[in-house]
Structures are given as structure tokens and as C-alpha cells.
Tab-separated table of C-alpha atoms in Angstrom:
chain	number	residue	atom	x	y	z
C	1	MET	CA	6.630	-34.388	-25.164
C	2	SER	CA	2.891	-34.309	-24.397
C	3	SER	CA	1.147	-31.116	-23.324
C	4	SER	CA	0.141	-32.705	-20.011
C	5	ALA	CA	3.772	-33.500	-19.224
C	6	SER	CA	4.838	-29.909	-19.870
C	7	ALA	CA	2.032	-28.316	-17.822
C	8	PRO	CA	3.126	-26.762	-14.532
C	9	ALA	CA	2.466	-28.785	-11.403
C	10	VAL	CA	-0.487	-27.455	-9.458
C	11	PRO	CA	-0.033	-27.281	-5.677
C	12	LEU	CA	-2.430	-29.487	-3.738
C	13	ILE	CA	-3.962	-26.483	-2.014
C	14	LEU	CA	-5.099	-25.070	-5.399
C	15	ARG	CA	-6.423	-28.229	-7.056
C	16	TRP	CA	-10.017	-27.264	-6.259
C	17	GLN	CA	-9.738	-24.509	-8.834
C	18	GLY	CA	-11.377	-25.251	-12.152
C	19	VAL	CA	-13.662	-28.034	-10.893
C	20	LEU	CA	-16.593	-26.358	-12.663
C	21	ALA	CA	-14.668	-25.508	-15.832
C	22	ASN	CA	-16.521	-28.103	-17.919
C	23	TYR	CA	-20.003	-26.966	-16.882
C	24	PRO	CA	-21.966	-24.369	-18.885
C	25	ALA	CA	-21.274	-20.872	-17.621
C	26	GLY	CA	-24.732	-19.382	-17.955
C	27	GLN	CA	-25.519	-15.707	-18.318
C	28	LEU	CA	-24.116	-14.774	-14.883
C	29	GLY	CA	-20.961	-16.792	-15.402
C	30	ARG	CA	-20.219	-14.981	-18.649
C	31	GLN	CA	-20.498	-11.623	-16.868
C	32	LEU	CA	-18.243	-12.437	-13.885
C	33	THR	CA	-15.312	-10.462	-15.274
C	34	LEU	CA	-17.398	-7.347	-15.822
C	35	ILE	CA	-19.040	-7.651	-12.400
C	36	SER	CA	-15.638	-8.126	-10.776
C	37	GLY	CA	-14.271	-5.013	-12.452
C	38	ILE	CA	-17.252	-2.932	-11.336
C	39	VAL	CA	-17.020	-4.163	-7.731
C	40	LEU	CA	-13.281	-3.489	-7.574
C	41	CYS	CA	-13.720	-0.008	-9.041
C	42	ALA	CA	-16.443	0.732	-6.496
C	43	LEU	CA	-14.207	-0.523	-3.688
C	44	MET	CA	-11.150	1.480	-4.720
C	45	ALA	CA	-13.143	4.654	-5.377
C	46	GLY	CA	-14.909	4.284	-2.047
C	47	LEU	CA	-11.860	3.641	0.146
C	48	PRO	CA	-11.940	7.132	1.717
C	49	LEU	CA	-15.684	7.625	1.325
C	50	VAL	CA	-17.773	4.581	2.243
C	51	THR	CA	-18.610	3.440	5.764
C	52	ARG	CA	-16.900	0.469	7.379
C	53	THR	CA	-20.027	-1.594	6.722
C	54	GLY	CA	-20.023	-0.651	3.046
C	55	MET	CA	-16.335	-1.451	2.725
C	56	THR	CA	-16.833	-4.809	4.447
C	57	LEU	CA	-19.590	-5.722	1.998
C	58	LEU	CA	-17.446	-4.780	-1.015
C	59	ILE	CA	-14.481	-6.753	0.348
C	60	ALA	CA	-16.704	-9.786	0.978
C	61	ALA	CA	-18.189	-9.483	-2.524
C	62	SER	CA	-14.675	-9.400	-4.000
C	63	GLY	CA	-13.686	-12.581	-2.196
C	64	LEU	CA	-16.864	-14.363	-3.266
C	65	LEU	CA	-16.373	-13.313	-6.886
C	66	TRP	CA	-12.829	-14.657	-6.850
C	67	VAL	CA	-14.064	-18.013	-5.542
C	68	LEU	CA	-16.678	-18.181	-8.312
C	69	ILE	CA	-14.108	-17.336	-10.978
C	70	ALA	CA	-11.553	-19.749	-9.514
C	71	LEU	CA	-14.088	-22.593	-9.603
C	72	ARG	CA	-14.325	-22.080	-13.365
C	73	THR	CA	-10.618	-21.373	-14.001
C	74	PRO	CA	-7.994	-24.118	-13.623
C	75	ALA	CA	-4.972	-23.071	-11.593
C	76	GLY	CA	-1.829	-22.274	-13.521
C	77	ASP	CA	1.718	-21.541	-12.426
C	78	ILE	CA	1.514	-20.193	-8.902
C	79	GLY	CA	4.275	-17.586	-9.346
C	80	SER	CA	6.919	-16.371	-6.908
C	81	ILE	CA	4.786	-13.622	-5.341
C	82	ASN	CA	1.933	-16.018	-4.618
C	83	ARG	CA	4.358	-18.507	-3.088
C	84	TRP	CA	5.425	-15.877	-0.586
C	85	LEU	CA	1.785	-15.061	0.123
C	86	LEU	CA	0.958	-18.713	0.772
C	87	GLY	CA	3.919	-18.840	3.152
C	88	ILE	CA	2.634	-15.750	4.963
C	89	ILE	CA	-0.827	-17.314	5.254
C	90	ALA	CA	0.704	-20.493	6.690
C	91	LEU	CA	2.706	-18.511	9.244
C	92	ALA	CA	-0.355	-16.446	10.199
C	93	LEU	CA	-2.353	-19.654	10.659
C	94	LEU	CA	0.346	-21.123	12.929
C	95	ALA	CA	0.567	-17.867	14.874
C	96	THR	CA	-3.208	-17.953	15.304
C	97	GLY	CA	-3.172	-21.540	16.532
C	98	PHE	CA	-0.456	-20.876	19.126
C	99	SER	CA	-1.664	-17.413	20.091
C	100	PRO	CA	-2.278	-16.667	23.799
C	101	VAL	CA	-5.526	-14.999	22.644
C	102	PRO	CA	-6.713	-17.350	19.873
C	103	SER	CA	-10.180	-15.827	19.410
C	104	ALA	CA	-8.763	-12.345	18.817
C	105	ALA	CA	-6.030	-13.750	16.562
C	106	LEU	CA	-8.609	-15.696	14.543
C	107	HIS	CA	-10.451	-12.444	13.872
C	108	GLY	CA	-7.205	-10.917	12.599
C	109	PHE	CA	-6.471	-13.991	10.464
C	110	LEU	CA	-9.890	-13.832	8.815
C	111	LYS	CA	-9.381	-10.134	8.148
C	112	LEU	CA	-6.055	-10.948	6.446
C	113	LEU	CA	-7.777	-13.577	4.296
C	114	SER	CA	-10.463	-11.078	3.299
C	115	TYR	CA	-7.843	-8.598	2.079
C	116	LEU	CA	-6.068	-11.363	0.194
C	117	GLY	CA	-9.404	-12.259	-1.415
C	118	VAL	CA	-9.460	-8.740	-2.889
C	119	TYR	CA	-5.850	-9.191	-4.021
C	120	ALA	CA	-6.695	-12.526	-5.660
C	121	LEU	CA	-9.608	-11.024	-7.598
C	122	MET	CA	-7.445	-8.096	-8.711
C	123	ARG	CA	-4.683	-10.408	-9.885
C	124	GLN	CA	-7.124	-12.629	-11.786
C	125	LEU	CA	-8.847	-9.673	-13.437
C	126	LEU	CA	-5.601	-7.951	-14.438
C	127	ALA	CA	-4.110	-11.188	-15.770
C	128	THR	CA	-7.074	-11.835	-18.065
C	129	GLU	CA	-8.144	-8.245	-18.887
C	130	PRO	CA	-5.180	-5.846	-18.403
C	131	ILE	CA	-7.290	-2.890	-19.544
C	132	TRP	CA	-8.911	-2.939	-16.094
C	133	TRP	CA	-5.661	-1.643	-14.594
C	134	ASP	CA	-6.360	1.811	-15.972
C	135	ARG	CA	-10.011	1.657	-14.950
C	136	ILE	CA	-9.211	0.685	-11.365
C	137	VAL	CA	-6.587	3.437	-11.192
C	138	ALA	CA	-9.157	5.943	-12.502
C	139	ALA	CA	-11.598	4.854	-9.792
C	140	LEU	CA	-8.935	5.138	-7.088
C	141	LEU	CA	-7.939	8.610	-8.294
C	142	ALA	CA	-11.577	9.734	-8.313
C	143	GLY	CA	-11.910	8.887	-4.627
C	144	GLN	CA	-8.531	10.439	-3.885
C	145	LEU	CA	-9.491	13.639	-5.700
C	146	VAL	CA	-12.689	13.988	-3.664
C	147	THR	CA	-11.030	13.506	-0.283
C	148	SER	CA	-8.103	15.762	-1.243
C	149	VAL	CA	-10.465	18.589	-2.168
C	150	LEU	CA	-12.502	18.110	1.015
C	151	GLY	CA	-9.318	18.069	3.069
C	152	ILE	CA	-7.946	21.261	1.544
C	153	ARG	CA	-11.335	22.964	2.030
C	154	GLN	CA	-11.024	22.287	5.763
C	155	LEU	CA	-8.427	25.049	5.928
C	156	PHE	CA	-11.038	27.595	4.844
C	157	GLY	CA	-13.785	26.582	7.256
C	158	ASP	CA	-14.061	26.094	10.989
C	159	THR	CA	-10.612	24.923	12.140
C	160	SER	CA	-11.703	24.015	15.673
C	161	GLU	CA	-11.953	20.338	14.694
C	162	LEU	CA	-8.540	20.446	13.023
C	163	ALA	CA	-7.057	21.900	16.199
C	164	ARG	CA	-7.593	18.627	18.044
C	165	TRP	CA	-4.623	17.249	16.117
C	166	ALA	CA	-2.378	20.051	17.400
C	167	ASP	CA	-0.362	18.534	20.269
C	168	PRO	CA	0.324	21.206	22.921
C	169	ASN	CA	3.261	19.130	24.199
C	170	SER	CA	4.955	19.012	20.805
C	171	VAL	CA	7.578	21.388	19.452
C	172	ALA	CA	5.170	21.781	16.504
C	173	ASP	CA	2.339	23.026	18.728
C	174	GLY	CA	-0.229	25.043	16.764
C	175	THR	CA	0.248	23.257	13.440
C	176	ILE	CA	-3.105	22.803	11.682
C	177	ARG	CA	-3.348	19.357	10.067
C	178	ILE	CA	-6.036	18.339	7.583
C	179	TYR	CA	-7.565	14.865	7.577
C	180	GLY	CA	-10.156	14.952	4.766
C	181	THR	CA	-12.782	12.232	5.126
C	182	LEU	CA	-10.553	9.877	7.113
C	183	ASP	CA	-10.568	11.638	10.518
C	184	ASN	CA	-6.812	11.168	10.963
C	185	PRO	CA	-4.048	13.196	9.260
C	186	ASN	CA	-1.594	10.295	9.280
C	187	LEU	CA	-4.194	7.974	7.749
C	188	LEU	CA	-5.010	10.502	5.025
C	189	ALA	CA	-1.299	10.875	4.290
C	190	GLY	CA	-0.839	7.105	4.129
C	191	TYR	CA	-3.818	6.783	1.790
C	192	LEU	CA	-2.412	9.485	-0.508
C	193	LEU	CA	1.096	7.997	-0.712
C	194	PRO	CA	0.212	5.161	-3.136
C	195	ALA	CA	-2.243	7.328	-5.081
C	196	ILE	CA	0.360	9.945	-6.018
C	197	PRO	CA	2.694	7.666	-8.076
C	198	LEU	CA	-0.351	6.071	-9.696
C	199	ALA	CA	-1.589	9.544	-10.682
C	200	LEU	CA	1.810	10.367	-12.161
C	201	VAL	CA	1.855	7.171	-14.208
C	202	ALA	CA	-1.708	7.836	-15.355
C	203	LEU	CA	-0.608	11.289	-16.503
C	204	LEU	CA	2.239	9.760	-18.510
C	205	ARG	CA	0.212	6.837	-19.824
C	206	TRP	CA	-3.334	7.952	-20.575
C	207	PRO	CA	-4.206	9.426	-24.002
C	208	GLY	CA	-6.314	12.531	-24.475
C	209	MET	CA	-6.220	15.912	-22.779
C	210	ALA	CA	-9.286	15.269	-20.592
C	211	ARG	CA	-7.790	12.124	-19.070
C	212	LYS	CA	-4.426	13.798	-18.583
C	213	ALA	CA	-6.092	16.807	-16.929
C	214	PHE	CA	-7.903	14.469	-14.528
C	215	ALA	CA	-4.649	12.687	-13.654
C	216	LEU	CA	-2.782	15.989	-13.270
C	217	ALA	CA	-5.456	17.354	-10.922
C	218	ALA	CA	-5.299	14.188	-8.822
C	219	LEU	CA	-1.499	14.413	-8.722
C	220	LEU	CA	-1.238	18.089	-7.736
C	221	LEU	CA	-4.094	18.089	-5.239
C	222	GLY	CA	-2.872	14.813	-3.768
C	223	ILE	CA	0.587	16.248	-3.154
C	224	ALA	CA	-0.882	19.437	-1.682
C	225	ALA	CA	-3.182	17.513	0.652
C	226	LEU	CA	-0.376	15.194	1.752
C	227	VAL	CA	1.869	18.143	2.612
C	228	LEU	CA	-0.955	19.761	4.585
C	229	THR	CA	-1.415	16.649	6.729
C	230	TYR	CA	1.963	17.518	8.279
C	231	SER	CA	2.662	13.787	8.593
C	232	ARG	CA	6.429	13.550	8.924
C	233	GLY	CA	6.588	9.892	7.923
C	234	ALA	CA	4.502	10.557	4.814
C	235	TRP	CA	6.701	13.525	3.901
C	236	MET	CA	9.750	11.266	3.983
C	237	GLY	CA	7.813	8.660	2.012
C	238	LEU	CA	6.935	11.252	-0.630
C	239	VAL	CA	10.609	12.196	-0.937
C	240	ALA	CA	11.488	8.507	-1.379
C	241	GLU	CA	8.836	8.147	-4.085
C	242	ALA	CA	10.157	11.190	-5.911
C	243	ALA	CA	13.716	9.849	-5.738
C	244	VAL	CA	12.664	6.501	-7.247
C	245	VAL	CA	10.746	8.185	-10.070
C	246	VAL	CA	13.591	10.616	-10.827
C	247	VAL	CA	16.254	7.919	-10.922
C	248	LEU	CA	14.281	5.448	-13.064
C	249	LEU	CA	12.791	7.972	-15.475
C	250	GLY	CA	16.118	9.800	-15.706
C	251	SER	CA	17.925	6.568	-16.552
C	252	SER	CA	15.287	5.633	-19.127
C	253	LEU	CA	15.215	9.008	-20.876
C	254	THR	CA	19.016	9.128	-21.171
C	255	HIS	CA	19.593	5.588	-22.460
C	256	SER	CA	21.181	6.940	-25.680
C	257	TRP	CA	23.514	9.345	-23.860
C	258	PRO	CA	27.203	8.649	-23.225
C	259	PRO	CA	27.693	6.308	-20.209
C	260	LEU	CA	29.192	9.023	-17.977
C	261	TRP	CA	26.275	11.406	-18.484
C	262	ARG	CA	23.779	8.578	-18.057
C	263	ARG	CA	25.165	8.017	-14.565
C	264	LEU	CA	25.522	11.679	-13.672
C	265	PHE	CA	22.163	12.985	-14.884
C	266	PRO	CA	19.907	11.155	-12.360
C	267	LEU	CA	22.390	12.033	-9.614
C	268	LEU	CA	22.310	15.684	-10.685
C	269	LEU	CA	18.498	15.674	-10.597
C	270	LEU	CA	18.541	14.209	-7.090
C	271	VAL	CA	21.018	16.866	-5.915
C	272	LEU	CA	18.931	19.672	-7.411
C	273	GLY	CA	15.776	18.212	-5.885
C	274	ALA	CA	17.426	17.925	-2.476
C	275	ALA	CA	18.653	21.510	-2.703
C	276	ALA	CA	15.163	22.761	-3.613
C	277	LEU	CA	13.718	20.767	-0.722
C	278	VAL	CA	16.196	22.290	1.723
C	279	VAL	CA	15.335	25.792	0.518
C	280	VAL	CA	11.593	25.191	0.914
C	281	VAL	CA	11.967	23.672	4.380
C	282	THR	CA	14.212	26.457	5.647
C	283	GLN	CA	12.046	29.260	4.241
C	284	VAL	CA	8.544	27.996	5.163
C	285	GLU	CA	8.180	28.152	8.940
C	286	PRO	CA	5.477	25.467	9.486
C	287	LEU	CA	7.511	22.997	7.433
C	288	ARG	CA	10.707	23.938	9.239
C	289	VAL	CA	9.158	23.466	12.678
C	290	ARG	CA	7.644	20.105	11.749
C	291	VAL	CA	10.881	18.818	10.225
C	292	LEU	CA	12.918	19.965	13.232
C	293	SER	CA	10.615	17.936	15.466
C	294	LEU	CA	12.124	14.832	13.857
C	295	VAL	CA	15.434	15.476	15.618
C	296	ALA	CA	13.920	16.633	18.900
C	297	GLY	CA	14.101	13.118	20.324
C	298	ARG	CA	12.087	12.608	23.496
C	299	ASN	CA	11.618	16.365	23.789
C	300	ASP	CA	8.794	16.011	21.258
C	301	SER	CA	5.748	14.245	22.728
C	302	SER	CA	4.979	12.347	19.516
C	303	ASN	CA	8.532	11.037	19.331
C	304	ASN	CA	8.504	10.163	23.029
C	305	PHE	CA	5.229	8.255	22.663
C	306	ARG	CA	6.516	6.193	19.744
C	307	ILE	CA	9.791	5.386	21.465
C	308	ASN	CA	7.948	4.008	24.485
C	309	VAL	CA	5.628	1.938	22.277
C	310	TRP	CA	8.612	0.562	20.335
C	311	LEU	CA	10.330	-0.479	23.559
C	312	ALA	CA	7.180	-2.295	24.686
C	313	ALA	CA	6.900	-3.974	21.269
C	314	LEU	CA	10.491	-5.198	21.561
C	315	ASP	CA	9.609	-6.725	24.929
C	316	MET	CA	6.632	-8.477	23.302
C	317	ILE	CA	8.890	-9.888	20.586
C	318	GLN	CA	11.424	-11.065	23.154
C	319	ALA	CA	8.647	-12.866	25.048
C	320	ARG	CA	7.330	-14.681	21.936
C	321	PRO	CA	10.038	-14.520	19.233
C	322	TRP	CA	9.027	-17.456	17.011
C	323	LEU	CA	5.279	-17.249	16.382
C	324	GLY	CA	4.298	-13.987	18.026
C	325	ILE	CA	0.901	-13.266	19.538
C	326	GLY	CA	-1.187	-13.830	16.414
C	327	PRO	CA	-2.362	-11.497	13.611
C	328	GLY	CA	-4.585	-8.459	13.934
C	329	ASN	CA	-5.080	-5.418	16.105
C	330	ASP	CA	-7.494	-7.236	18.439
C	331	ALA	CA	-4.725	-9.589	19.565
C	332	PHE	CA	-2.344	-6.649	19.942
C	333	ASN	CA	-4.853	-4.677	22.027
C	334	GLN	CA	-5.246	-7.592	24.447
C	335	ILE	CA	-1.532	-8.354	24.892
C	336	TYR	CA	0.086	-4.920	24.665
C	337	PRO	CA	-1.200	-3.651	28.078
C	338	LEU	CA	0.861	-6.414	29.750
C	339	PHE	CA	4.040	-4.799	28.384
C	340	ALA	CA	3.083	-1.124	28.082
C	341	GLN	CA	4.505	1.611	30.232
C	342	PRO	CA	1.911	3.610	32.189
C	343	ARG	CA	0.155	6.356	30.178
C	344	PHE	CA	1.394	5.013	26.826
C	345	ASN	CA	-1.580	3.092	25.448
C	346	ALA	CA	-1.313	2.156	21.781
C	347	LEU	CA	-3.340	0.371	19.107
C	348	SER	CA	-0.310	-0.922	17.197
C	349	ALA	CA	3.473	-1.124	17.290
C	350	TYR	CA	3.870	2.053	15.163
C	351	SER	CA	6.401	0.293	12.936
C	352	ILE	CA	5.677	-2.292	10.253
C	353	PRO	CA	8.802	-4.412	10.982
C	354	LEU	CA	7.948	-4.452	14.692
C	355	GLU	CA	4.277	-5.180	13.970
C	356	LEU	CA	5.144	-8.167	11.774
C	357	SER	CA	7.504	-9.486	14.439
C	358	VAL	CA	4.934	-9.003	17.202
C	359	GLU	CA	2.182	-10.766	15.247
C	360	ALA	CA	4.096	-13.698	13.713
C	361	GLY	CA	7.555	-13.607	15.297
C	362	ILE	CA	10.871	-13.373	13.493
C	363	PRO	CA	9.653	-15.782	10.738
C	364	GLY	CA	6.798	-13.360	10.026
C	365	LEU	CA	9.236	-10.481	9.659
C	366	LEU	CA	11.461	-12.508	7.331
C	367	ALA	CA	8.457	-13.543	5.232
C	368	GLY	CA	7.393	-9.903	4.923
C	369	ILE	CA	10.881	-8.881	3.849
C	370	GLY	CA	10.968	-11.765	1.375
C	371	LEU	CA	7.682	-10.646	-0.199
C	372	VAL	CA	8.935	-7.068	-0.559
C	373	LEU	CA	12.206	-8.193	-2.157
C	374	CYS	CA	10.288	-10.480	-4.530
C	375	CYS	CA	8.040	-7.570	-5.526
C	376	LEU	CA	11.041	-5.302	-6.083
C	377	ARG	CA	12.714	-7.891	-8.294
C	378	SER	CA	9.522	-8.407	-10.301
C	379	ALA	CA	8.894	-4.663	-10.701
C	380	LEU	CA	12.451	-3.962	-11.829
C	381	GLY	CA	12.142	-6.780	-14.354
C	382	GLN	CA	8.903	-5.369	-15.751
C	383	TRP	CA	10.390	-1.876	-15.909
C	384	GLY	CA	13.444	-3.159	-17.740
C	385	ARG	CA	11.422	-5.120	-20.297
C	386	GLY	CA	9.224	-2.148	-21.207
C	387	GLY	CA	5.831	-2.542	-22.823
C	388	PHE	CA	2.367	-2.412	-21.308
C	389	TRP	CA	3.417	-3.090	-17.707
C	390	ALA	CA	6.527	-0.871	-17.543
C	391	LEU	CA	4.901	2.322	-16.246
C	392	PRO	CA	2.672	0.444	-13.764
C	393	ALA	CA	5.858	-1.209	-12.468
C	394	LEU	CA	7.411	2.247	-12.042
C	395	ALA	CA	4.427	3.299	-9.929
C	396	VAL	CA	4.691	0.139	-7.844
C	397	LEU	CA	8.393	0.712	-7.162
C	398	ALA	CA	7.635	4.249	-5.989
C	399	VAL	CA	4.747	3.035	-3.817
C	400	ILE	CA	6.955	0.396	-2.172
C	401	ALA	CA	9.558	3.051	-1.408
C	402	GLY	CA	7.002	5.516	-0.034
C	403	LEU	CA	5.031	3.101	2.126
C	404	GLY	CA	8.237	1.404	3.243
C	405	VAL	CA	9.750	4.639	4.517
C	406	GLN	CA	6.536	5.710	6.234
C	407	GLY	CA	6.113	2.205	7.640
C	408	LEU	CA	9.343	2.413	9.593
C	409	THR	CA	7.641	4.723	12.102
C	410	ASP	CA	3.927	4.014	11.636
C	411	THR	CA	1.496	1.189	10.905
C	412	ILE	CA	-1.072	3.108	8.889
C	413	PHE	CA	-0.464	0.512	6.154
C	414	PHE	CA	-2.585	-2.036	8.021
C	415	ARG	CA	-5.701	0.129	7.706
C	416	PRO	CA	-7.861	-1.005	4.741
C	417	GLU	CA	-7.769	2.442	3.098
C	418	VAL	CA	-4.019	2.006	2.628
C	419	GLN	CA	-3.561	-1.753	2.585
C	420	LEU	CA	-5.953	-2.386	-0.303
C	421	SER	CA	-4.056	0.115	-2.457
C	422	GLY	CA	-0.907	-1.788	-1.559
C	423	TRP	CA	-2.468	-5.102	-2.551
C	424	PHE	CA	-3.507	-3.548	-5.867
C	425	CYS	CA	0.168	-2.789	-6.497
C	426	VAL	CA	1.166	-6.354	-5.608
C	427	ALA	CA	-1.578	-7.699	-7.871
C	428	THR	CA	-0.193	-5.540	-10.686
C	429	LEU	CA	3.137	-7.330	-10.414
C	430	ALA	CA	1.634	-10.800	-9.973
C	431	ALA	CA	-0.614	-10.356	-13.019
C	432	ALA	CA	2.110	-9.063	-15.323
C	433	PRO	CA	3.721	-11.677	-17.583
C	434	THR	CA	7.213	-12.917	-16.866
C	435	ALA	CA	10.067	-12.735	-19.344
C	436	THR	CA	8.988	-16.055	-20.864
C	437	SER	CA	5.274	-15.271	-20.987
C	438	THR	CA	3.221	-13.897	-23.831
C	439	PRO	CA	2.612	-10.170	-23.251
C	440	PRO	CA	-1.001	-9.054	-22.764
C	441	ASN	CA	-3.062	-7.104	-25.172
C	442	SER	CA	-2.017	-3.497	-24.460
C	443	ARG	CA	-5.276	-1.831	-25.494
C	444	ASP	CA	-5.928	1.695	-24.207
């Protein structure tokens, strides 16, 4: 059989890739990989630090670099994750076309494409030069370490600014919540959620005491800062991340044990962890008060606000169940007031499943679920096969669990500081070889 007959079919939408492959690269063309790595490192390090204008420029540069690389690189097998992403793009485009506010929806659609441009560059870079995974993680942890330290320092300075996040109508009135450089405790917590599993994997994976000390500092300070945000959704997300790590690492470390003990050991660790968590929550008053607010129902103002927003979001979905109102917060801000109850203004649906359904209807929700399930299947496969991508897959599984739990009651994920970390995790899975592929060079 000829090599051309065995080559994977390239979708029509990707046949523009590689049109410049036969032209001389030139000095700039030969440095595109290095430039891409530097830009991505700058972007990930600057997520909590740069201005919106600076972040926009870095995102635009990432998309342009991917286009330049794609023009010189013929398209290969599209992969299951990318198929889901193309489906999501198609749904978002349809939702934009049929949106009652098409101009606002178009702005949201272009923003989605810009984030996916960053994802595409990450996937291309990691597929060709896997060593950049560790470098991008190091850059992300550097930014996380800075904002964690600045957030913790807020407790030792003037707390008048922090007090504005203390809701006098909440059962947790008086709680001081840090927000670091992000001006919002929930946003800081959402930003830290993906960084913490990546720091843990870096600690396990990186050689040398200096690198391990850096990863350990990022891990411990990240956890401390997340706890001090007093974000209930992020707390539950952190618990979910810990459970995933304990179960998977416990199963891996006990693979030579008798079958009964292999099953019992991770369960025993989870029970001990839950018991320790209960003791901490019951003995530390600020934690106890904040956790009890979860079950206060409408008696807690934060809970009451979210419940009213969720009810309005359900009405929006019922009004446009098939293609929604179009992507982006601009479209939401224009349509939501038509359904909102008085005094309950909101910038989002405060729930990722509801937000997906509002923006692109039930098909959008199903496509989002399909992408998550595809990522879980890919990550579990990489973890099971071991090798270079096993520990990154462990981090991705924990990140999916953490952001998924937090996303049930918040939409912080759609902010670029959080979403771009999420796309880095997806790119990690999309770049990793499948069971039939040749593994990458696992240089450290």
C-alpha cells in the first residue's frame, strides 16, 4: 500500500495548513518554535499580573504565531479532542448567527476563537517539543507564586479594602477574604485551582532540589492563598482535586500489593483525609462559619443571589433552548435583564452548565459535556500508559475535577486568567501521543 493511501484524511477546513511547507523558512521561520514558547511563557506567567491590554496583545500574538506555523506544517490526524472543539466552534457560529443580539454575540465568538488560538499554539508546541510543557508550567507557577505572596501579605496590611468583600447580609459576615492581584477572591481562587495540581506534579517530576523547592513553595503558598480567599466553590474544588490525586497515586503506588489491599488503601486514605478535614472545619471558626453558609439556603445572601440568577437563567434557556442567545458575556448582559428579578443583576449565569445552555442551547451543553468526557478518557489513557505524559495527565484529571466542581456554582472559568490555564490542560492531552503513536522525546 502506498504512503499516500495510508495517510489520514485531512478535513476540508484544515487543508490550508502546510501551503507554505515547500518554501524556504528563512531565519524567522526557523525560530518560530522558540518565539512561540517565549510568548506562551510570558502569557502564562502574566495571567494574574499583566493588564487587559497586555493580555490581549499576548493572546493575539499567540494566534498569529499558530497561523504562521500552521501555514508551514501540513495538517495531520485531527484527533478526538479537536473534533469536539470544531463542533463547539460550529455551534457557537450558529448561535451567533441566530442570536437576538448578533453584534454582541459576534464579539463573544471572536473572543472564543482568540482563546482557541492560544490552545492551538500550545498543542502544536507541545506536540513537537514536549520539553516546553515543563517550561510553561514553570512560568505559570512563577506568576502564581507572586500573586499568592501578594495576596497573603494583604492580611498584614490595611484590611479596609479586603472588608468590601465581607457581605453584611451573609451568615459569614466579617470574614476577611484576600484577592491578590485579581481584585476578586473568587477569581483568585479559580486561578489557583489549576495551578495547585500542576505544582504538585512539578514537585514529583522535576529533578534537582532548587526546582523542587520552587514547586513546593508554589504548592504550599497556593493552597494557603486559596483557603484564605474563603471561596466555598474553590474549597470544594480543592477537595475534589485532592481526592483524584489520592486515588490515582494510591492505586499506582500499590500496584504490586494484594488485590484487596490495592482497593482498600486509596479508600482508607480518602476516609482519613475526610476525617482530618472534618476536624479542621469544626475546630477553626472562620472555616466552620463559611462552610455552614453552604447549607443556609436563602438565609445566606450569596446563596439567595445565586438561586435567583439560576432561576432567571433557566427561563432564558426555556425561551431559546436550541441555539441560545449567542456566546460571550456581552450577549448575556443584554438579554439577562429581560428575565432577571428586580435587584438581582448578574454578569453571568453563575454555573457553567447553565452558561453553556444559555449561550448555545442544549446542543452547546451536550458538546461541552462531550469535550469533558473525551478529555477524561484521554487523560486516563495517558495515566495508564505511563511515560512522559503520565504525571501531566494526573494534573489534568485533578484540574478537571476541581474546575468542574467549582463550575457548578460559578462561572469564573470563563475569565481568561482561569480559562487559559484550562486550555493548557486540554492542549496537554491533545498533544500527547495515542496508544498507537510514537512517544515523544522525554528530555528533562
